[in-house]
Coordinates of C-alpha atoms in Angstrom, one line a residue:
X1 CA 0.0 0.0 0.0
X2 CA 1.4 3.4 -1.0
X3 CA 2.2 6.2 1.4
X4 CA -0.1 8.4 -0.8
X5 CA -3.1 6.1 0.1
X6 CA -2.5 6.4 3.8
X7 CA -2.1 10.1 3.5
X8 CA -5.3 10.4 1.5
X9 CA -7.3 8.4 4.1
X10 CA -5.8 10.5 6.9
X11 CA -6.7 13.7 5.0
X12 CA -10.3 12.6 4.5
X13 CA -10.5 11.7 8.2
X14 CA -9.5 15.3 9.0
X15 CA -12.2 16.6 6.7
X16 CA -14.9 14.4 8.2
X17 CA -14.1 14.7 11.9
X18 CA -12.2 18.0 12.2
X19 CA -9.2 16.5 13.9
X20 CA -6.0 14.4 13.2
X21 CA -6.4 10.6 13.4
X22 CA -4.3 8.9 16.0
X23 CA -3.0 6.6 13.3
X24 CA -3.6 4.8 10.0
X25 CA -3.7 1.0 9.6
X26 CA -4.0 -1.4 6.7
X27 CA -5.2 -5.0 6.4
X28 CA -5.1 -7.0 3.2
X29 CA -7.5 -9.2 1.2
X30 CA -6.4 -12.7 0.5
X31 CA -6.2 -15.3 -2.2
X32 CA -6.6 -18.9 -1.1
X33 CA -4.1 -21.0 -2.9
X34 CA -5.7 -24.3 -1.8
X35 CA -8.0 -25.5 0.9
X36 CA -11.6 -24.4 0.2
X37 CA -14.5 -25.0 2.6
X38 CA -12.1 -26.9 5.0
X39 CA -11.8 -24.2 7.6
X40 CA -15.1 -24.7 9.2
X41 CA -14.4 -28.4 9.2
X42 CA -11.3 -27.9 11.4
X43 CA -9.1 -28.6 8.4
X44 CA -6.1 -27.1 6.5
X45 CA -6.0 -24.0 4.4
X46 CA -3.3 -22.2 2.5
X47 CA -4.0 -18.5 1.8
X48 CA -1.7 -15.6 1.1
X49 CA -2.3 -11.9 1.4
X50 CA -2.8 -9.6 -1.5
X51 CA -1.4 -6.1 -2.0
X52 CA -5.0 -4.9 -2.0
X53 CA -5.9 -3.5 1.4
X54 CA -8.6 -2.0 3.6
X55 CA -7.1 1.2 5.1
X56 CA -8.5 2.8 8.3
X57 CA -7.7 6.2 9.9
X58 CA -8.9 5.9 13.5
X59 CA -9.1 7.9 16.8
X60 CA -10.4 6.8 20.2
X61 CA -13.5 8.3 21.8
X62 CA -14.4 8.1 25.5
X63 CA -18.1 9.0 25.2
X64 CA -19.5 5.7 24.0
X65 CA -20.0 7.0 20.4
X66 CA -18.9 5.1 17.3
X67 CA -18.7 7.1 14.1
X68 CA -18.1 5.3 10.8
X69 CA -17.5 6.5 7.3
X70 CA -16.4 4.7 4.1
X71 CA -14.9 6.2 1.0
X72 CA -16.4 3.3 -0.9
X73 CA -20.1 3.7 0.1
X74 CA -22.2 6.7 -0.6
X75 CA -23.5 8.5 2.4
X76 CA -22.7 10.5 5.5
X77 CA -20.9 9.6 8.7
X78 CA -22.9 6.9 10.5
X79 CA -23.2 7.5 14.3
X80 CA -23.9 4.6 16.7
X81 CA -23.7 4.1 20.4
X82 CA -21.4 1.2 21.5
X83 CA -23.9 0.2 24.3
X84 CA -26.6 -0.3 21.6
X85 CA -24.7 -2.6 19.4
X86 CA -26.5 -5.9 19.1
X87 CA -26.1 -9.0 16.8
X88 CA -27.9 -8.9 13.4
X89 CA -29.3 -5.4 14.1
X90 CA -27.4 -3.9 11.2
X91 CA -27.7 -5.1 7.6
X92 CA -25.5 -2.4 6.0
X93 CA -21.7 -2.3 5.5
X94 CA -21.3 -0.8 8.9
X95 CA -22.1 -4.2 10.5
X96 CA -18.5 -5.3 9.8
X97 CA -16.6 -2.5 11.7
X98 CA -19.4 -2.2 14.4
X99 CA -19.4 -6.0 14.8
X100 CA -15.7 -5.9 15.7
X101 CA -16.4 -3.2 18.4
X102 CA -19.2 -5.4 19.7
X103 CA -17.0 -8.5 19.7
X104 CA -14.1 -6.7 21.5
X105 CA -16.5 -5.4 24.2
X106 CA -18.2 -8.8 24.6
X107 CA -14.7 -10.3 25.2
X108 CA -14.2 -7.8 28.1
X109 CA -12.1 -5.2 26.4
X110 CA -13.0 -1.6 27.4
X111 CA -13.5 0.0 24.0
X112 CA -15.3 3.3 24.7
X113 CA -15.9 4.5 21.1
X114 CA -14.0 5.6 18.0
X115 CA -14.0 7.8 14.9
X116 CA -13.2 5.6 11.9
X117 CA -12.8 6.4 8.2
X118 CA -12.2 3.5 5.8
X119 CA -11.2 3.0 2.2
X120 CA -10.5 -0.3 0.5
X121 CA -8.9 -1.5 -2.7
X122 CA -10.0 -5.1 -2.1
X123 CA -12.6 -5.9 -4.8
X124 CA -16.0 -6.5 -3.0
X125 CA -17.8 -9.7 -3.9
X126 CA -14.8 -11.2 -5.7
X127 CA -14.1 -13.9 -3.2
X128 CA -11.0 -12.0 -2.0
X129 CA -12.1 -11.4 1.6
X130 CA -13.0 -7.7 1.5
X131 CA -15.2 -8.1 4.6
X132 CA -12.4 -9.8 6.6
X133 CA -10.0 -7.0 5.6
X134 CA -12.5 -4.4 7.0
X135 CA -12.8 -6.3 10.2
X136 CA -9.2 -6.9 10.8
X137 CA -8.1 -3.4 10.1
X138 CA -10.5 -2.1 12.6
X139 CA -9.6 -4.7 15.2
X140 CA -5.9 -4.0 14.8
X141 CA -6.4 -0.3 15.1
X142 CA -8.4 -0.6 18.3
X143 CA -6.0 -3.2 19.7
X144 CA -3.2 -0.7 19.3
X145 CA -5.1 2.4 20.4
X146 CA -6.6 0.8 23.5
X147 CA -3.5 -1.3 24.2
X148 CA -5.5 -4.5 24.3
X149 CA -2.4 -6.8 23.9
X150 CA -4.1 -9.2 21.5
X151 CA -2.0 -11.1 19.0
X152 CA -2.9 -11.5 15.3
X153 CA -4.6 -14.9 15.7
X154 CA -6.6 -13.7 18.7
X155 CA -7.8 -10.7 16.7
X156 CA -8.8 -13.1 13.9
X157 CA -10.9 -15.1 16.3
X158 CA -12.7 -11.9 17.5
X159 CA -13.3 -10.9 13.9
X160 CA -14.7 -14.3 13.0
X161 CA -17.0 -14.0 16.0
X162 CA -18.1 -10.6 14.8
X163 CA -19.0 -12.0 11.4
X164 CA -20.6 -15.2 12.7
X165 CA -22.7 -13.7 15.4
X166 CA -23.1 -9.9 14.7
X167 CA -23.3 -10.0 10.9
X168 CA -24.9 -13.5 10.8
X169 CA -22.6 -15.1 8.2
X170 CA -21.3 -18.6 9.2
X171 CA -17.7 -18.1 7.9
X172 CA -14.7 -20.1 9.1
X173 CA -11.5 -18.6 10.5
X174 CA -9.3 -18.6 7.4
X175 CA -10.0 -15.1 5.9
X176 CA -9.5 -13.2 9.2
X177 CA -6.3 -15.2 10.0
X178 CA -4.9 -14.6 6.6
X179 CA -5.5 -10.9 6.8
X180 CA -4.0 -10.7 10.2
X181 CA -1.1 -13.0 10.0
X182 CA 0.3 -13.5 6.4
X183 CA 3.8 -12.5 5.5
X184 CA 5.3 -11.0 2.3
X185 CA 6.6 -13.7 -0.1
X186 CA 4.9 -16.5 1.8
X187 CA 1.7 -18.6 1.8
X188 CA 0.3 -19.4 5.2
X189 CA -0.2 -23.1 6.0
X190 CA -2.9 -22.9 8.7
X191 CA -4.4 -25.6 10.8
X192 CA -7.8 -24.2 11.6
X193 CA -8.3 -26.5 14.6
X194 CA -5.5 -25.2 16.8
X195 CA -4.6 -22.1 14.6
X196 CA -1.0 -23.3 14.4
X197 CA 0.8 -21.6 11.5
X198 CA 3.7 -22.2 9.1
X199 CA 4.9 -19.6 6.7
X200 CA 5.7 -21.4 3.4
X201 CA 8.0 -19.5 0.9
X202 CA 6.1 -18.8 -2.2
X203 CA 8.1 -16.7 -4.7
X204 CA 6.8 -17.6 -8.1
X205 CA 8.7 -14.8 -9.9
X206 CA 12.0 -16.3 -8.9
X207 CA 10.9 -19.6 -10.6
X208 CA 9.6 -18.0 -13.8
X209 CA 6.0 -18.4 -12.9
X210 CA 3.0 -16.1 -12.2
X211 CA -0.3 -16.6 -10.3
X212 CA -3.2 -14.7 -11.9
X213 CA -6.4 -13.8 -10.2
X214 CA -9.4 -13.7 -12.6
X215 CA -12.3 -11.8 -11.1
X216 CA -15.3 -13.0 -13.0
X217 CA -17.3 -10.0 -11.9
X218 CA -20.0 -12.4 -10.7
X219 CA -20.9 -11.2 -7.2
X220 CA -21.5 -13.7 -4.5
X221 CA -23.2 -13.5 -1.1
X222 CA -22.3 -16.0 1.6
X223 CA -24.9 -15.1 4.1
X224 CA -27.8 -15.9 1.8
X225 CA -28.2 -19.6 2.6
X226 CA -26.1 -21.7 0.2
X227 CA -22.9 -21.4 2.3
X228 CA -24.8 -22.2 5.5
X229 CA -26.5 -25.1 3.8
X230 CA -23.2 -26.7 2.9
X231 CA -21.8 -26.1 6.4
X232 CA -24.8 -27.8 7.9
X233 CA -24.3 -30.7 5.5
X234 CA -20.7 -31.1 6.6
X235 CA -21.7 -31.1 10.2
X236 CA -24.3 -33.7 9.5
X237 CA -21.7 -35.9 7.8
X238 CA -19.4 -35.5 10.8
X239 CA -22.2 -36.5 13.2
X240 CA -23.1 -39.5 11.1
X241 CA -19.5 -40.6 11.1
X242 CA -19.2 -40.1 14.9
X243 CA -16.4 -37.5 14.7
X244 CA -16.1 -33.9 16.0
X245 CA -15.3 -32.6 12.5
X246 CA -14.5 -34.0 9.1
X247 CA -10.9 -33.2 9.7
X248 CA -10.9 -36.3 11.9
X249 CA -11.5 -38.7 9.0
X250 CA -8.2 -39.8 7.5
X251 CA -7.8 -39.7 3.7
X252 CA -7.0 -43.4 3.7
X253 CA -10.3 -44.1 5.4
X254 CA -12.3 -42.1 2.8
X255 CA -13.9 -45.1 1.0
X256 CA -15.0 -46.7 4.3
X257 CA -16.4 -43.4 5.5
X258 CA -18.4 -42.9 2.4
X259 CA -19.8 -46.4 2.6
X260 CA -21.0 -45.7 6.2
X261 CA -23.0 -42.7 4.9
X262 CA -25.2 -44.9 2.8
X263 CA -27.4 -43.4 0.2
X264 CA -27.3 -39.8 1.4
X265 CA -25.7 -38.6 -1.8
X266 CA -25.5 -34.9 -0.9
X267 CA -23.7 -35.5 2.4
X268 CA -21.4 -38.0 0.6
X269 CA -20.4 -35.4 -1.9
X270 CA -19.7 -32.8 0.8
X271 CA -17.7 -35.2 2.9
X272 CA -15.7 -36.4 -0.1
X273 CA -14.7 -32.9 -1.0
X274 CA -13.5 -31.9 2.5
X275 CA -11.5 -35.0 3.1
X276 CA -9.8 -34.9 -0.4
X277 CA -9.3 -31.1 -0.1
X278 CA -7.4 -31.4 3.2
X279 CA -5.2 -34.0 1.5
X280 CA -4.6 -31.6 -1.4
X281 CA -3.4 -28.9 1.0
X282 CA -0.9 -31.3 2.5
X283 CA 0.3 -32.3 -1.0
X284 CA 0.8 -28.6 -2.0
X285 CA 2.8 -27.9 1.1
X286 CA 5.0 -31.0 0.4
X287 CA 5.6 -29.9 -3.2
X288 CA 6.4 -26.3 -2.3
X289 CA 8.8 -27.4 0.4
X290 CA 10.4 -29.9 -2.0
X291 CA 11.0 -27.2 -4.6
X292 CA 8.5 -28.7 -7.0
X293 CA 6.3 -25.6 -7.4
X294 CA 5.3 -26.4 -11.0
X295 CA 3.7 -29.7 -9.8
X296 CA 1.1 -27.9 -7.7
X297 CA -0.7 -26.9 -11.0
X298 CA -2.6 -30.2 -11.5
X299 CA -3.5 -30.2 -7.8
X300 CA -5.2 -26.8 -8.2
X301 CA -7.2 -28.1 -11.2
X302 CA -8.1 -31.2 -9.3
X303 CA -9.4 -29.0 -6.4
X304 CA -11.6 -27.1 -8.9
X305 CA -13.2 -30.3 -10.1
X306 CA -14.0 -31.3 -6.5
X307 CA -15.5 -27.8 -5.8
X308 CA -17.5 -28.0 -9.0
X309 CA -18.8 -31.5 -8.8
X310 CA -18.8 -32.5 -5.2
X311 CA -19.3 -29.3 -3.3
X312 CA -21.2 -27.7 -6.2
X313 CA -20.2 -24.1 -5.5
X314 CA -18.8 -23.2 -8.9
X315 CA -20.6 -21.3 -11.7
X316 CA -20.3 -21.2 -15.5
X317 CA -17.9 -18.3 -15.5
X318 CA -15.5 -19.9 -13.0
X319 CA -15.6 -23.2 -14.9
X320 CA -14.8 -21.3 -18.1
X321 CA -11.8 -19.6 -16.6
X322 CA -10.3 -23.0 -15.6
X323 CA -11.2 -24.6 -18.9
X324 CA -9.9 -21.8 -21.1
X325 CA -6.7 -21.2 -19.1
X326 CA -5.7 -24.8 -19.0
X327 CA -6.4 -25.2 -22.7
X328 CA -4.1 -22.2 -23.4
X329 CA -1.2 -23.8 -21.6
X330 CA -1.7 -22.8 -17.9
X331 CA -0.1 -25.1 -15.4
X332 CA -3.3 -25.3 -13.4
X333 CA -6.3 -23.3 -12.3
X334 CA -9.2 -23.3 -9.9
X335 CA -11.9 -21.2 -8.3
X336 CA -10.9 -19.5 -5.1
X337 CA -13.1 -18.4 -2.2
X338 CA -16.5 -19.5 -1.1
X339 CA -17.9 -19.8 -4.7
X340 CA -21.1 -18.9 -6.4
X341 CA -19.1 -16.3 -8.4
X342 CA -16.1 -14.4 -7.4
X343 CA -12.6 -15.2 -8.6
X344 CA -10.4 -18.0 -10.0
X345 CA -6.7 -18.4 -9.8
X346 CA -4.4 -19.5 -12.7
X347 CA -0.8 -20.7 -12.3
X348 CA 1.2 -20.1 -15.5
X349 CA 4.7 -19.8 -16.8
X350 CA 5.6 -16.1 -17.0
X351 CA 6.1 -16.5 -20.8
X352 CA 2.5 -17.8 -21.1
X353 CA 0.7 -15.1 -19.1
X354 CA -0.3 -13.0 -22.1
X355 CA -1.5 -16.0 -24.1
X356 CA -3.5 -17.4 -21.1
X357 CA -5.0 -14.0 -20.3
X358 CA -6.1 -13.4 -23.9
X359 CA -7.6 -16.9 -24.1
X360 CA -9.7 -16.3 -21.0
X361 CA -10.9 -12.9 -22.1
X362 CA -11.8 -14.2 -25.6
X363 CA -13.7 -17.2 -24.0
X364 CA -15.7 -14.8 -21.9
X365 CA -16.5 -12.6 -24.9
X366 CA -17.6 -15.6 -27.0
X367 CA -19.9 -16.8 -24.1
X368 CA -21.5 -13.3 -23.8
X369 CA -20.1 -12.9 -20.2
X370 CA -19.1 -9.6 -18.7
X371 CA -15.3 -9.1 -19.3
X372 CA -13.3 -10.4 -16.4
X373 CA -10.7 -8.4 -14.5
X374 CA -7.3 -10.1 -14.5
X375 CA -4.3 -9.2 -12.3
X376 CA -1.2 -10.8 -10.9
X377 CA -1.3 -11.9 -7.3
X378 CA 2.0 -11.5 -5.3
X379 CA 2.1 -12.6 -1.7
X380 CA 2.0 -9.4 0.4
X381 CA 2.2 -8.4 4.1
X382 CA -0.5 -9.0 6.6
X383 CA -2.2 -6.3 8.7
X384 CA 0.0 -3.5 10.1
X385 CA 0.1 0.1 11.2
X386 CA 1.2 2.4 8.4
X387 CA 1.3 5.8 10.1

């Protein structure tokens, strides 16, 4: 994030609130390399942070007033009282930052109000965790200003609680942890059960490769039922198998587990995806640590097929990205994020990026789809104070 961006957010804060902010913070969106819909099953994920960030200029208040403004949403400053914050009382964008304040106070932290101005370059609805970036940047700012002493993973848990309970979206822990804890030049191997982390070097440029994000421009909304339906199906599968979470079913026991589920085809599909996806994450970690980065391409494509056929969260636009990119010589591709739209990722040799990009754009034009937005994803820094 540029110094100019931080300065512009601080200047707008001064215009809105008539005073200097106490600081400016940034928190990134993320791309998930592999490990989709495993996080709420206590499984493995492997995201990395994007250069795209939510930026917040913030000052404390001691009068119980929370004032919020976003450069990305039309409207005036929204004024709330921290004592009045209640789960699912807010259906606007303000639910994300105000939910964080609620979660901090529920956890016993004496947050007595704030003035906040936000601006974000994380594309909304693209499956790149724009909401988690908003939550984490507010949480980090308040953690610093109120000297709460919370570590990144602890702030991620509070932000997840804000989204689960206050916003009402049953998301897992991955997005918030990625935004809070990722490091430049690395992918984050995260065990969502115990939140143990391992930073895995992921420097594609040094190996002559690139990772493209293809934003299909198809907007998704996780809180409108389909995400929750699949989460409930996974929980049903775990209950039928007598385990706490699908993470507890070993890949080698997959066939036996599916046999025990009988003729409940929907649950069988969901279970098969989660168990095989956890194994794909472990394979990608092994390949990256072994210096076999090119070999992760087919694993990405395999993951897309599982999300498309077993979890059924893809869409025609995402499928077309994968099909067109691979046909044009990409090393592998898959949808990323929760699905029902959003973005796909494409791993390609640097020399093939232009050819692959053109093939995807032409395929979209031929299908009559809205032109996609394509950009390179480079692993960036997690949440931090910038001024």
